[in-house]
Tab-separated table of C-alpha atoms and ligand atoms in Angstrom:
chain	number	residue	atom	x	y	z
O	281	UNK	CA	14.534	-33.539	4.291
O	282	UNK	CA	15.517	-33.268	0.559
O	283	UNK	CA	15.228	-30.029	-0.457
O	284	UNK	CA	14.552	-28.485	-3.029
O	285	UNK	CA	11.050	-29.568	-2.872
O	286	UNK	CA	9.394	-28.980	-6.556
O	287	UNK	CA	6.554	-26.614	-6.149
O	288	UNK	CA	5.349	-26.233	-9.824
O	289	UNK	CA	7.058	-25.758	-13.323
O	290	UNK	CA	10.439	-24.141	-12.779
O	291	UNK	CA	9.645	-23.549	-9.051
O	292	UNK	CA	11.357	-24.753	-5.921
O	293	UNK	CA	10.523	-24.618	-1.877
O	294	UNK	CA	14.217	-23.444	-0.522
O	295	UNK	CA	12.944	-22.904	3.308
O	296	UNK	CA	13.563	-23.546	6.616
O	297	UNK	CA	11.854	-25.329	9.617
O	298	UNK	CA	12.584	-23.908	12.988
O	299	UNK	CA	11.417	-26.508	15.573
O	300	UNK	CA	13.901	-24.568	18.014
O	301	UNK	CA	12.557	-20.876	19.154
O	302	UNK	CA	10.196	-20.624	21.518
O	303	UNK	CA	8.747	-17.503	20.894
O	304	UNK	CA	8.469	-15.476	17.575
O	305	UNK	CA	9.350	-11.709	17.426
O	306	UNK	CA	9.969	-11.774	20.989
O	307	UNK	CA	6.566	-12.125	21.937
O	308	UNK	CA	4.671	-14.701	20.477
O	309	UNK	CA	4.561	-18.371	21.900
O	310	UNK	CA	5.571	-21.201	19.035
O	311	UNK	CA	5.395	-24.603	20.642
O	312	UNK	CA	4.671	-25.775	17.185
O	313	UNK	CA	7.184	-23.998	15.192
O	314	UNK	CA	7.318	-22.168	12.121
O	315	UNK	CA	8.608	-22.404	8.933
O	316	UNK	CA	10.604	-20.012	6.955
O	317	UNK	CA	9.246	-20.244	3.208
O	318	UNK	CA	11.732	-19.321	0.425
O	319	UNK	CA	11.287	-19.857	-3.453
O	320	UNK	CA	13.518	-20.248	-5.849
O	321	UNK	CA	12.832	-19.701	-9.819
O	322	UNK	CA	14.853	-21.170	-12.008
O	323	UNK	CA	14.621	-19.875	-15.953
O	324	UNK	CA	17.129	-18.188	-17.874
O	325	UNK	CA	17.514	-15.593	-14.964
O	326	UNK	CA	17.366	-17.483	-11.547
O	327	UNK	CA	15.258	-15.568	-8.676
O	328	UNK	CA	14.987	-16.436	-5.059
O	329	UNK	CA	11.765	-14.736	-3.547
O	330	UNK	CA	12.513	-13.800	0.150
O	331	UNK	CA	15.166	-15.688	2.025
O	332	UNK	CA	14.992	-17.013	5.994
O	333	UNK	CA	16.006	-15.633	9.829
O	334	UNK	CA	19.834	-15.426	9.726
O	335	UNK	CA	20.831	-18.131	12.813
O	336	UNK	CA	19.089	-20.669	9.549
O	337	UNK	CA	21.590	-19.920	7.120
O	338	UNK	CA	24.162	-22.158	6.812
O	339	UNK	CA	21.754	-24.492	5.730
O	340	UNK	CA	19.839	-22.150	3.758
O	341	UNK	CA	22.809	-21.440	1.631
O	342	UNK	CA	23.427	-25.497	1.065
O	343	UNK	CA	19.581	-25.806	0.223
O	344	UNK	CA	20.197	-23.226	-2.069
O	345	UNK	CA	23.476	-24.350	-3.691
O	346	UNK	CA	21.474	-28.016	-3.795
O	347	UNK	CA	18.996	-26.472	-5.976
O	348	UNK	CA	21.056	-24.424	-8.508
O	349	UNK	CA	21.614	-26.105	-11.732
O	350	UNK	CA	25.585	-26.597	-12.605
O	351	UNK	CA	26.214	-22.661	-13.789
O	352	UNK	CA	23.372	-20.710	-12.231
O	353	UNK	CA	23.500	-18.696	-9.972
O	354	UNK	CA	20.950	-16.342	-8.320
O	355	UNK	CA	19.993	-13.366	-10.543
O	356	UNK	CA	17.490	-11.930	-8.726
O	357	UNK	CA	16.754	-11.177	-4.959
O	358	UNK	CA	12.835	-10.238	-5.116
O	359	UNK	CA	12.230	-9.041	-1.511
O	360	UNK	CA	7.823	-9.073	-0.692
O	361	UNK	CA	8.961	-8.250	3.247
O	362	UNK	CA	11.636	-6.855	5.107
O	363	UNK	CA	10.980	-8.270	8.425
O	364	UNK	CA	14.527	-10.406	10.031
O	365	UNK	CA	12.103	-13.858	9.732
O	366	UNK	CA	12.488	-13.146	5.742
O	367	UNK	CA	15.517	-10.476	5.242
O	368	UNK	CA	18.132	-12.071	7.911
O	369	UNK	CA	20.067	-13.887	4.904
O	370	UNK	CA	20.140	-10.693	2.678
O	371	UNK	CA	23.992	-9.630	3.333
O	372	UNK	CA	25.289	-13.103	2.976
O	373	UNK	CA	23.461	-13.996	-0.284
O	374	UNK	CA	25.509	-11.025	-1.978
O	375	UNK	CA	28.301	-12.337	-0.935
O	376	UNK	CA	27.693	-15.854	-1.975
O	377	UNK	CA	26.417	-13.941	-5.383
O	378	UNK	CA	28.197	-10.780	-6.161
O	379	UNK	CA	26.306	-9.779	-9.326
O	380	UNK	CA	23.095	-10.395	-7.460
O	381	UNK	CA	20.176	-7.654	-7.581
O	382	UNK	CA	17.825	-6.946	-4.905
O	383	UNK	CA	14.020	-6.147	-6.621
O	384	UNK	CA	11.591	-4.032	-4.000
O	385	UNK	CA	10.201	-1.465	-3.873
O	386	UNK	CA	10.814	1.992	-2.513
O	387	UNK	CA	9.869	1.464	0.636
O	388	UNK	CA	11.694	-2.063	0.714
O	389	UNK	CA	14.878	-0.134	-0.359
O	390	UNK	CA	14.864	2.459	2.392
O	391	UNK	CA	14.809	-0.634	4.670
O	392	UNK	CA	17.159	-2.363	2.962
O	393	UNK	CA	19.388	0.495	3.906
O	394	UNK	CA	18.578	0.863	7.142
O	395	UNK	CA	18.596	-2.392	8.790
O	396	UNK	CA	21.343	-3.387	6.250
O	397	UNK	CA	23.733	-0.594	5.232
O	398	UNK	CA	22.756	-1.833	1.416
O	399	UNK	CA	22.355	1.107	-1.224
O	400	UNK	CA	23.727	-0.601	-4.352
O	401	UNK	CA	22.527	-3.518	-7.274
O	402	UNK	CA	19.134	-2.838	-6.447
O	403	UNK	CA	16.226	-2.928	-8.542
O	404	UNK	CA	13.004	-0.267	-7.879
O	405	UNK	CA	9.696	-1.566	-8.634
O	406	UNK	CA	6.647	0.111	-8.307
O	407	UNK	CA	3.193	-1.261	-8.202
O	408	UNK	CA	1.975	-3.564	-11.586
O	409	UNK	CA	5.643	-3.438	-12.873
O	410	UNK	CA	6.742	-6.582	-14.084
O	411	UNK	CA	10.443	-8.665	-14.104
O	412	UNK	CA	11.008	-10.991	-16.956
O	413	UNK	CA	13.386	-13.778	-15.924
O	414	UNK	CA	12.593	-15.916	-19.627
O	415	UNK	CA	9.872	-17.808	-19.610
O	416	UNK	CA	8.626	-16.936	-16.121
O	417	UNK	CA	7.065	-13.291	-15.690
O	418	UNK	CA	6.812	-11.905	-12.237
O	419	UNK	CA	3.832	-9.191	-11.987
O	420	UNK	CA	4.775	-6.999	-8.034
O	421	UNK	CA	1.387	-6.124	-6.555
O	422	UNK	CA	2.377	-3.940	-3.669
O	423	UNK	CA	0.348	-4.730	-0.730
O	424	UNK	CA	1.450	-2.554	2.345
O	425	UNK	CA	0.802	-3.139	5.455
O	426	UNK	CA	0.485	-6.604	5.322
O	427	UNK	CA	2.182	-6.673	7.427
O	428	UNK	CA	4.931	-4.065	7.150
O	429	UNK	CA	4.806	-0.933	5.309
O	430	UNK	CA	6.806	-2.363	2.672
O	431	UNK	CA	5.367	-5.421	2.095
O	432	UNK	CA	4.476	-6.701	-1.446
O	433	UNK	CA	3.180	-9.823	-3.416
O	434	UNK	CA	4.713	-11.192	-6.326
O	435	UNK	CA	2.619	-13.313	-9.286
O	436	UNK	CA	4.337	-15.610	-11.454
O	437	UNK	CA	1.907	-15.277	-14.562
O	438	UNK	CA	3.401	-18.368	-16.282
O	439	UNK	CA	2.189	-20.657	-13.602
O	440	UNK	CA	0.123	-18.854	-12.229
O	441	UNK	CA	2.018	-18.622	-8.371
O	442	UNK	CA	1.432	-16.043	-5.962
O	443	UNK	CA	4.488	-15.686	-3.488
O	444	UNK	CA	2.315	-13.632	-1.032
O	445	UNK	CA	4.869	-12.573	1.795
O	446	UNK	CA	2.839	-13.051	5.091
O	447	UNK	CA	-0.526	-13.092	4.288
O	448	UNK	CA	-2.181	-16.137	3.577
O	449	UNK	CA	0.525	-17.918	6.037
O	450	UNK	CA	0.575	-19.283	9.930
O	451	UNK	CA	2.359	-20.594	12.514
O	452	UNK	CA	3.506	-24.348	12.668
O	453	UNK	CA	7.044	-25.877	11.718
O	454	UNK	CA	6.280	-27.986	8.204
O	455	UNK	CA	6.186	-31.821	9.311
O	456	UNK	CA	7.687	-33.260	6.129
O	457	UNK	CA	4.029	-32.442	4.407
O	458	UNK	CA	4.648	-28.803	2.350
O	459	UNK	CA	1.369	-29.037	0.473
O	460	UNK	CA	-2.214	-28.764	1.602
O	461	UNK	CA	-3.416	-32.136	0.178
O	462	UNK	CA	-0.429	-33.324	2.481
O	463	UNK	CA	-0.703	-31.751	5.594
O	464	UNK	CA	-3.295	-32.227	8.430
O	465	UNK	CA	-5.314	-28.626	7.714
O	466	UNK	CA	-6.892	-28.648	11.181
O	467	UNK	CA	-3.904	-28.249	12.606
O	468	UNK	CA	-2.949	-25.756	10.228
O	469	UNK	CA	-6.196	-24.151	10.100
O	470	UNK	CA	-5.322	-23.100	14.028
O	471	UNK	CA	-1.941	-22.406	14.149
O	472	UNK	CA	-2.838	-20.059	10.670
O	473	UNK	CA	-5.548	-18.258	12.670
O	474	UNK	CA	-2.866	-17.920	15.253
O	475	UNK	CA	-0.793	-16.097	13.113
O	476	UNK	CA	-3.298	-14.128	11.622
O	477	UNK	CA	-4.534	-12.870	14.733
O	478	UNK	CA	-1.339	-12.309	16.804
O	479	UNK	CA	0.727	-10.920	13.791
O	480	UNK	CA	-1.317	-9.702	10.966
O	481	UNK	CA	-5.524	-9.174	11.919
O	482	UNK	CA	-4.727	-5.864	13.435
O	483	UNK	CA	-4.234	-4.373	9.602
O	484	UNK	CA	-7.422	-6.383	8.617
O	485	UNK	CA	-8.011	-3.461	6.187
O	486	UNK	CA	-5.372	-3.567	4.080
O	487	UNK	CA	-5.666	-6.999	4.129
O	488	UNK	CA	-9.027	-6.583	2.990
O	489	UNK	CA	-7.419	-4.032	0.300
O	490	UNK	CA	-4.539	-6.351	-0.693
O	491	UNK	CA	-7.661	-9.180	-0.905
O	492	UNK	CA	-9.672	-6.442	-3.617
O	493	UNK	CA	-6.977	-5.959	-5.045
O	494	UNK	CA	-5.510	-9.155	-6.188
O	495	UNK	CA	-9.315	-10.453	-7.142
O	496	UNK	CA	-8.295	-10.216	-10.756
O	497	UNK	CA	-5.850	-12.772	-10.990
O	498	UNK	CA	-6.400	-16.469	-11.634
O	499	UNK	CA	-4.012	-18.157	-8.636
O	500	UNK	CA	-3.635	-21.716	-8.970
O	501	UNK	CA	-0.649	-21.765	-5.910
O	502	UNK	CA	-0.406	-19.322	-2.772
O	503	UNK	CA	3.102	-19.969	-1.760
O	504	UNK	CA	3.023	-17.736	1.596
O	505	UNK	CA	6.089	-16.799	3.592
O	506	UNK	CA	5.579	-19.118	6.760
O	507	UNK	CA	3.167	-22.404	6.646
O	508	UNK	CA	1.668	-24.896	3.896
O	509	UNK	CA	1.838	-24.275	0.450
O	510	UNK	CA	-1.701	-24.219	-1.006
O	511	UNK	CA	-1.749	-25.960	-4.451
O	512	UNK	CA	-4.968	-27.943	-4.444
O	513	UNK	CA	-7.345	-25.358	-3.115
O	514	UNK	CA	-5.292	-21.815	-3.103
O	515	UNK	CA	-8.999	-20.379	-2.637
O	516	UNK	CA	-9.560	-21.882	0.776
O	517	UNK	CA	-6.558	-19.474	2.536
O	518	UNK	CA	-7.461	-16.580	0.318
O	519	UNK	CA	-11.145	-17.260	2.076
O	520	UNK	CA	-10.585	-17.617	5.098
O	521	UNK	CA	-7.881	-14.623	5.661
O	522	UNK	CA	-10.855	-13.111	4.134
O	523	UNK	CA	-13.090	-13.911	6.342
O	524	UNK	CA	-11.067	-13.400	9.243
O	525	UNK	CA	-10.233	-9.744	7.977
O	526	UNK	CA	-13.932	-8.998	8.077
O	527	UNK	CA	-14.025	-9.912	11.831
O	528	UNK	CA	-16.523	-12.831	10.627
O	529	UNK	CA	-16.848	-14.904	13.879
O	530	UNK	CA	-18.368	-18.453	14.863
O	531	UNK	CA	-20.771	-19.554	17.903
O	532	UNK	CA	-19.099	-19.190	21.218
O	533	UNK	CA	-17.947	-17.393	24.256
O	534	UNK	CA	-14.337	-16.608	25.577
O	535	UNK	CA	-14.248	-15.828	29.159
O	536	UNK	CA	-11.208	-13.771	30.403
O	537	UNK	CA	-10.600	-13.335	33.788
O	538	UNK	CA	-8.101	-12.216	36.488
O	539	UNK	CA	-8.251	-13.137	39.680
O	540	UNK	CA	-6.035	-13.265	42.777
O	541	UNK	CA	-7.820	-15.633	45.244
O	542	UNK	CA	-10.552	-17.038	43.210
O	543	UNK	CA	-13.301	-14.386	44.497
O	544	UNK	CA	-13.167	-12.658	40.932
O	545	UNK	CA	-12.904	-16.202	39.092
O	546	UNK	CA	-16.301	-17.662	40.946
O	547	UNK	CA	-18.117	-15.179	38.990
O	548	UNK	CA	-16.261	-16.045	35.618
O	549	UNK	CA	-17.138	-19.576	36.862
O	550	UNK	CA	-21.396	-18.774	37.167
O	551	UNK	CA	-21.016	-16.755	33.683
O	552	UNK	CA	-19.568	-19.646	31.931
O	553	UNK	CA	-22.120	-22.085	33.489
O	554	UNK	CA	-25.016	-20.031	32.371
O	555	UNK	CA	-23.731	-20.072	28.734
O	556	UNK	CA	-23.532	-23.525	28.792
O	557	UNK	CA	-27.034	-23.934	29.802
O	558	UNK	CA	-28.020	-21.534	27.408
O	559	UNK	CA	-26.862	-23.949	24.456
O	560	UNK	CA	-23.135	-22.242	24.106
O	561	UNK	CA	-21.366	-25.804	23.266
O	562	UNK	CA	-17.751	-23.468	23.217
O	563	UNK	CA	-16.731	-21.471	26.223
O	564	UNK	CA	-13.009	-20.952	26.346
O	565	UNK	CA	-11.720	-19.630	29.334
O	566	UNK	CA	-8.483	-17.743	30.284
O	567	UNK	CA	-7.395	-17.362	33.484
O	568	UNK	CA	-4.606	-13.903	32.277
O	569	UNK	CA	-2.087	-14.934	34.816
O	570	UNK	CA	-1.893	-18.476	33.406
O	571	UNK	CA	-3.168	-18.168	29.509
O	572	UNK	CA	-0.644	-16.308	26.735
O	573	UNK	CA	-2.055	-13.113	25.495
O	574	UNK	CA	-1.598	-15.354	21.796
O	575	UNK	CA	-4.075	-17.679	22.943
O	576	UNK	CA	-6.917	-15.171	24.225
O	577	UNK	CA	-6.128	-13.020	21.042
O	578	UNK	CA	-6.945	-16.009	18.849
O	579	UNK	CA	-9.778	-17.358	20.336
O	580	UNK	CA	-11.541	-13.655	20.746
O	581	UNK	CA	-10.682	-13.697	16.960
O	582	UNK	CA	-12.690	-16.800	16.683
O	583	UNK	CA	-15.456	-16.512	18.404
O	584	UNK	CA	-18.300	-13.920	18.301
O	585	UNK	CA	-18.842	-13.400	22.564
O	586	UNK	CA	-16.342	-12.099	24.961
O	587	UNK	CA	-16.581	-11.637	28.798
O	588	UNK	CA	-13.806	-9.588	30.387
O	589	UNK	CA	-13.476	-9.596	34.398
O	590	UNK	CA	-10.849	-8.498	36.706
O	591	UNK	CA	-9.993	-7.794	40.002
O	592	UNK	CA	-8.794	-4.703	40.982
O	593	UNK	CA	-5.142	-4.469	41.763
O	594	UNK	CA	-3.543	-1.398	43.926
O	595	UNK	CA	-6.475	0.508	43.045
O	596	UNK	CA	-6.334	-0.136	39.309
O	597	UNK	CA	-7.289	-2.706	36.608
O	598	UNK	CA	-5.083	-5.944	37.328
O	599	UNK	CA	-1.579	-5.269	35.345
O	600	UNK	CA	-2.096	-8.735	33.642
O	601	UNK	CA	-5.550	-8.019	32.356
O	602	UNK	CA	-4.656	-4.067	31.654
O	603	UNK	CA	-2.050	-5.263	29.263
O	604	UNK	CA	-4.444	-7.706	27.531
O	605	UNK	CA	-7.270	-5.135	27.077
O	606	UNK	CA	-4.566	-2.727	25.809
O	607	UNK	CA	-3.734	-5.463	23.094
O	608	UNK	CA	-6.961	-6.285	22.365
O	609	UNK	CA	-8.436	-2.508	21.931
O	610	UNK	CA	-9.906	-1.388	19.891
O	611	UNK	CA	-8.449	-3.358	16.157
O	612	UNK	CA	-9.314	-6.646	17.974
O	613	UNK	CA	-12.990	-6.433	19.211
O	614	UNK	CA	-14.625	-5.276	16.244
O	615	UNK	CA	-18.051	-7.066	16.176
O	616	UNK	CA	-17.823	-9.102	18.715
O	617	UNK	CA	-20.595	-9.172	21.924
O	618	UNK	CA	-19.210	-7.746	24.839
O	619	UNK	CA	-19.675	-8.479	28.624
O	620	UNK	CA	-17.734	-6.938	31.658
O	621	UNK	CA	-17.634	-7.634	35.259
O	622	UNK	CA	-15.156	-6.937	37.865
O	623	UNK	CA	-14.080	-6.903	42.095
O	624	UNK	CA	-12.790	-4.396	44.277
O	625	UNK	CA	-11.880	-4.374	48.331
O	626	UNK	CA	-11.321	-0.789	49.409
O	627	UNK	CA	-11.132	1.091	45.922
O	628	UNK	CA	-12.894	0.677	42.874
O	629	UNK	CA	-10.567	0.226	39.619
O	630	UNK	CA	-11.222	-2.347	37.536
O	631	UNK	CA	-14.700	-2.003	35.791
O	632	UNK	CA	-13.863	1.296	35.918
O	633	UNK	CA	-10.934	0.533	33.751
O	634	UNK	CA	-12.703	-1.871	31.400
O	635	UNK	CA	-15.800	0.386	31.470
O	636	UNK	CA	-13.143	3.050	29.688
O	637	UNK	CA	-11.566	0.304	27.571
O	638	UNK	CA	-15.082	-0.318	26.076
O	639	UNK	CA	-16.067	3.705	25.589
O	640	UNK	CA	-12.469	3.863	23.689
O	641	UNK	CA	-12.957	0.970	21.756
O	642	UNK	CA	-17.126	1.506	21.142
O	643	UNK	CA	-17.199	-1.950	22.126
O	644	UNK	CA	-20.997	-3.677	21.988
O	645	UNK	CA	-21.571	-4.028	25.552
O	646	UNK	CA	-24.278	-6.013	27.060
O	647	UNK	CA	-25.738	-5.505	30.639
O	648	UNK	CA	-25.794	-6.258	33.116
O	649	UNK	CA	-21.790	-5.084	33.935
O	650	UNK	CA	-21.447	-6.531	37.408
O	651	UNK	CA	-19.125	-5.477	40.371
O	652	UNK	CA	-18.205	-7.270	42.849
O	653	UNK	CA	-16.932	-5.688	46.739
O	654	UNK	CA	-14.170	-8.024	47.700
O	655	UNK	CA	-16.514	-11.592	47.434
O	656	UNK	CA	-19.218	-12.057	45.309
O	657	UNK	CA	-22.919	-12.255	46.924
O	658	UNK	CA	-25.704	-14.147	45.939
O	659	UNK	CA	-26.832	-11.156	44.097
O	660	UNK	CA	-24.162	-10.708	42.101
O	661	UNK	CA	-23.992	-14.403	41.462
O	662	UNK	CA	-27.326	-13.853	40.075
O	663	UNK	CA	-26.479	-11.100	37.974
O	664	UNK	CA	-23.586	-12.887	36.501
O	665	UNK	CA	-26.148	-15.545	35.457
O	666	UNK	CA	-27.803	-12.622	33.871
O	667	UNK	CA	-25.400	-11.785	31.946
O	668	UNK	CA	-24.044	-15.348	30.721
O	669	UNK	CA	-27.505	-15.395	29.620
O	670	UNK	CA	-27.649	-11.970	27.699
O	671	UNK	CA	-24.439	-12.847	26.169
O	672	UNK	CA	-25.770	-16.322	24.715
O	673	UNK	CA	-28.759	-14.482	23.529
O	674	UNK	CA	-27.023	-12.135	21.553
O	675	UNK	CA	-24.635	-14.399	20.333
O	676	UNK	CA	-26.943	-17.017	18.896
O	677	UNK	CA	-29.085	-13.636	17.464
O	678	UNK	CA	-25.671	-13.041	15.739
O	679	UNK	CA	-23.590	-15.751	14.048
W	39	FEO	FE1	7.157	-13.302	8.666
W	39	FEO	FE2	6.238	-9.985	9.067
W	39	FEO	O1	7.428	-11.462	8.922
């Protein structure tokens, strides 16, 4: 790819595309990549806003070098987040530029220090200050915990750019497209949700905060840290991180289920069949020993019903199904319609367990909660009909 790609006046895409890791921070599943979005400013002062994860640099540096006029060099290092994804090329790009100034703010500096050992040509900014690189005034909104403590957005009020860290971006590896009038947005549209919900939906406040508070400005791009660059309609992934943040959901069920010898899964089976006969077109179903946690996590984001069930497992809630309650409770299950079931042999355990999950969480249950002892009877059978069909009714009452 040629790169730099012109964003707007004066403004250059510098990033990276990692089609390569598997799995981002360690956790999170990325068959689709993800792209590392950089930004370079050039005016009388140059600035580069963020930089990339370190194993990219070599070819970050020659991207950058590519996009330098003959006798620039880079001014300014403004810094919205600290996280490795954005920071990893921080050491080398003083050494490449010695004069070179790192902007954040306090909290960004404390970090700077300790992941980096770097104390000196810094730059403090607090919130509303601005940096004047010539023509090009940057405006520092500070935005924290979105996703880091540090984290901040920076406005270019000559063209109006936002360079808004990680909100406002997703998961998925650019495909030569870097624009949303040139990408396929349904695909982005998921792997964005994705993101949201795996990485930043758990501090849906302050992203409803950061959302308040950057209402006043006109933003004609929303050039995010990972994913498209919105130039055409900026307001359509301002809306729907804003919609997500207020836990908005759509029509459907997820069913999540563990089970060891399909005794537990039968009745996640007659649940699922009973919302489809009461007019649930989308049932999603996750088997926990066979679905990623990202997966579950993003479609419970999307959609307003969710039916746990587990089998019980030494006496307690089935590790797989523990862990994904434990991830899910309580930032993740805000307004959403609840159902539980579960099985036991010899001890009860798991509806127990999710029966506690729900109290913790003040999740909205609906009845009937079913248990199992080691098969399911007819009877329960029934009731699981009753609840598939509780659930649809209070999901179509809902969205
Ligand atoms: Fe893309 Fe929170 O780092």
């Amino acid at each position: 790819m040629r790169v730099p790609v012109p964003v707007t006046e004066d403004i250059y895409w510098v990033g990276i595309n990692d089609f390569e890791s598997d799995i981002f921070e360690a956790i999170w599943p990325i068959p689709e990549g993800i792209s590392y979005n950089s930004y370079l400013i050039v005016d009388e002062k140059v600035a580069l806003i963020d930089t990339v994860k370190s194993c990219f640099m070599d070819l970050f540096f020659k991207r950058l070098a590519q996009a330098l006029p003959e006798g620039k060099k880079v001014d300014y290092l403004i810094i919205n987040h600290m996280e490795p994804d954005h920071s990893g090329a921080i050491e080398t790009a003083r050494k490449y530029y010695p004069d070179l100034k790192i902007v954040g703010n306090k909290k960004t500096l404390e970090m700077l220090n300790s992941f980096y050992g770097v104390t000196d040509n810094t730059v403090t900014i607090g919130d509303g200050d601005t940096l004047d690189l010539g023509k090009h005034k940057l405006q520092f909104t500070l935005t924290p915990m979105v996703h880091w403590p540090e984290t901040m957005m920076t406005y270019d009020t000559t063209t109006k750019t936002l360079f808004s860290g990680d909100a406002f971006g997703g998961f998925g590896a650019l495909r030569g497209g870097i624009f949303d009038d040139e990408v396929d947005l349904s695909f982005y549209e998921n792997e964005i949700l994705r993101y949201f919900s795996n990485i930043v939906g758990k501090y849906s406040t302050m992203v409803q905060k950061a959302i308040a508070k950057l209402a006043h400005l006109e933003v004609q791009n929303v050039c995010a840290t990972h994913g498209p660059v919105f130039r055409s309609n900026p307001k359509y992934i301002i809306d729907v991180y804003d919609k997500w943040s207020r836990y908005e959901a759509e029509k459907g069920v997820v069913v999540v289920y563990a089970s060891m010898y399909r005794n537990t899964q039968r009745m996640a089976e007659q649940v699922a069949r009973t919302l489809a006969e009461e007019n649930i077109e989308i049932v999603k179903m996750h088997n926990v020993s066979r679905s990623h946690l990202s997966y579950i996590i993003n479609d419970i984001w999307r959609y307003k019903g969710v039916v746990l069930g587990s089998c019980t497992y030494n006496t307690k809630l089935f590790p797989l199904m523990d862990s994904a309650v434990c991830a899910l409770n309580p930032a993740l299950m805000q307004k959403r319609v609840v159902g539980l079931f579960g099985s036991y042999s010899w001890s009860g355990g798991a509806l127990k367990s999710l029966k506690k999950h729900a109290e913790d969480g003040k999740w909205e249950i609906v009845e009937p909660m079913i248990e199992a002892k080691s098969a399911p009877t007819i009877e329960n059978l029934q009731d699981c009909e009753m609840l598939g069909k509780k659930v649809a009714q209070r999901v179509i009452a809902e969205v």
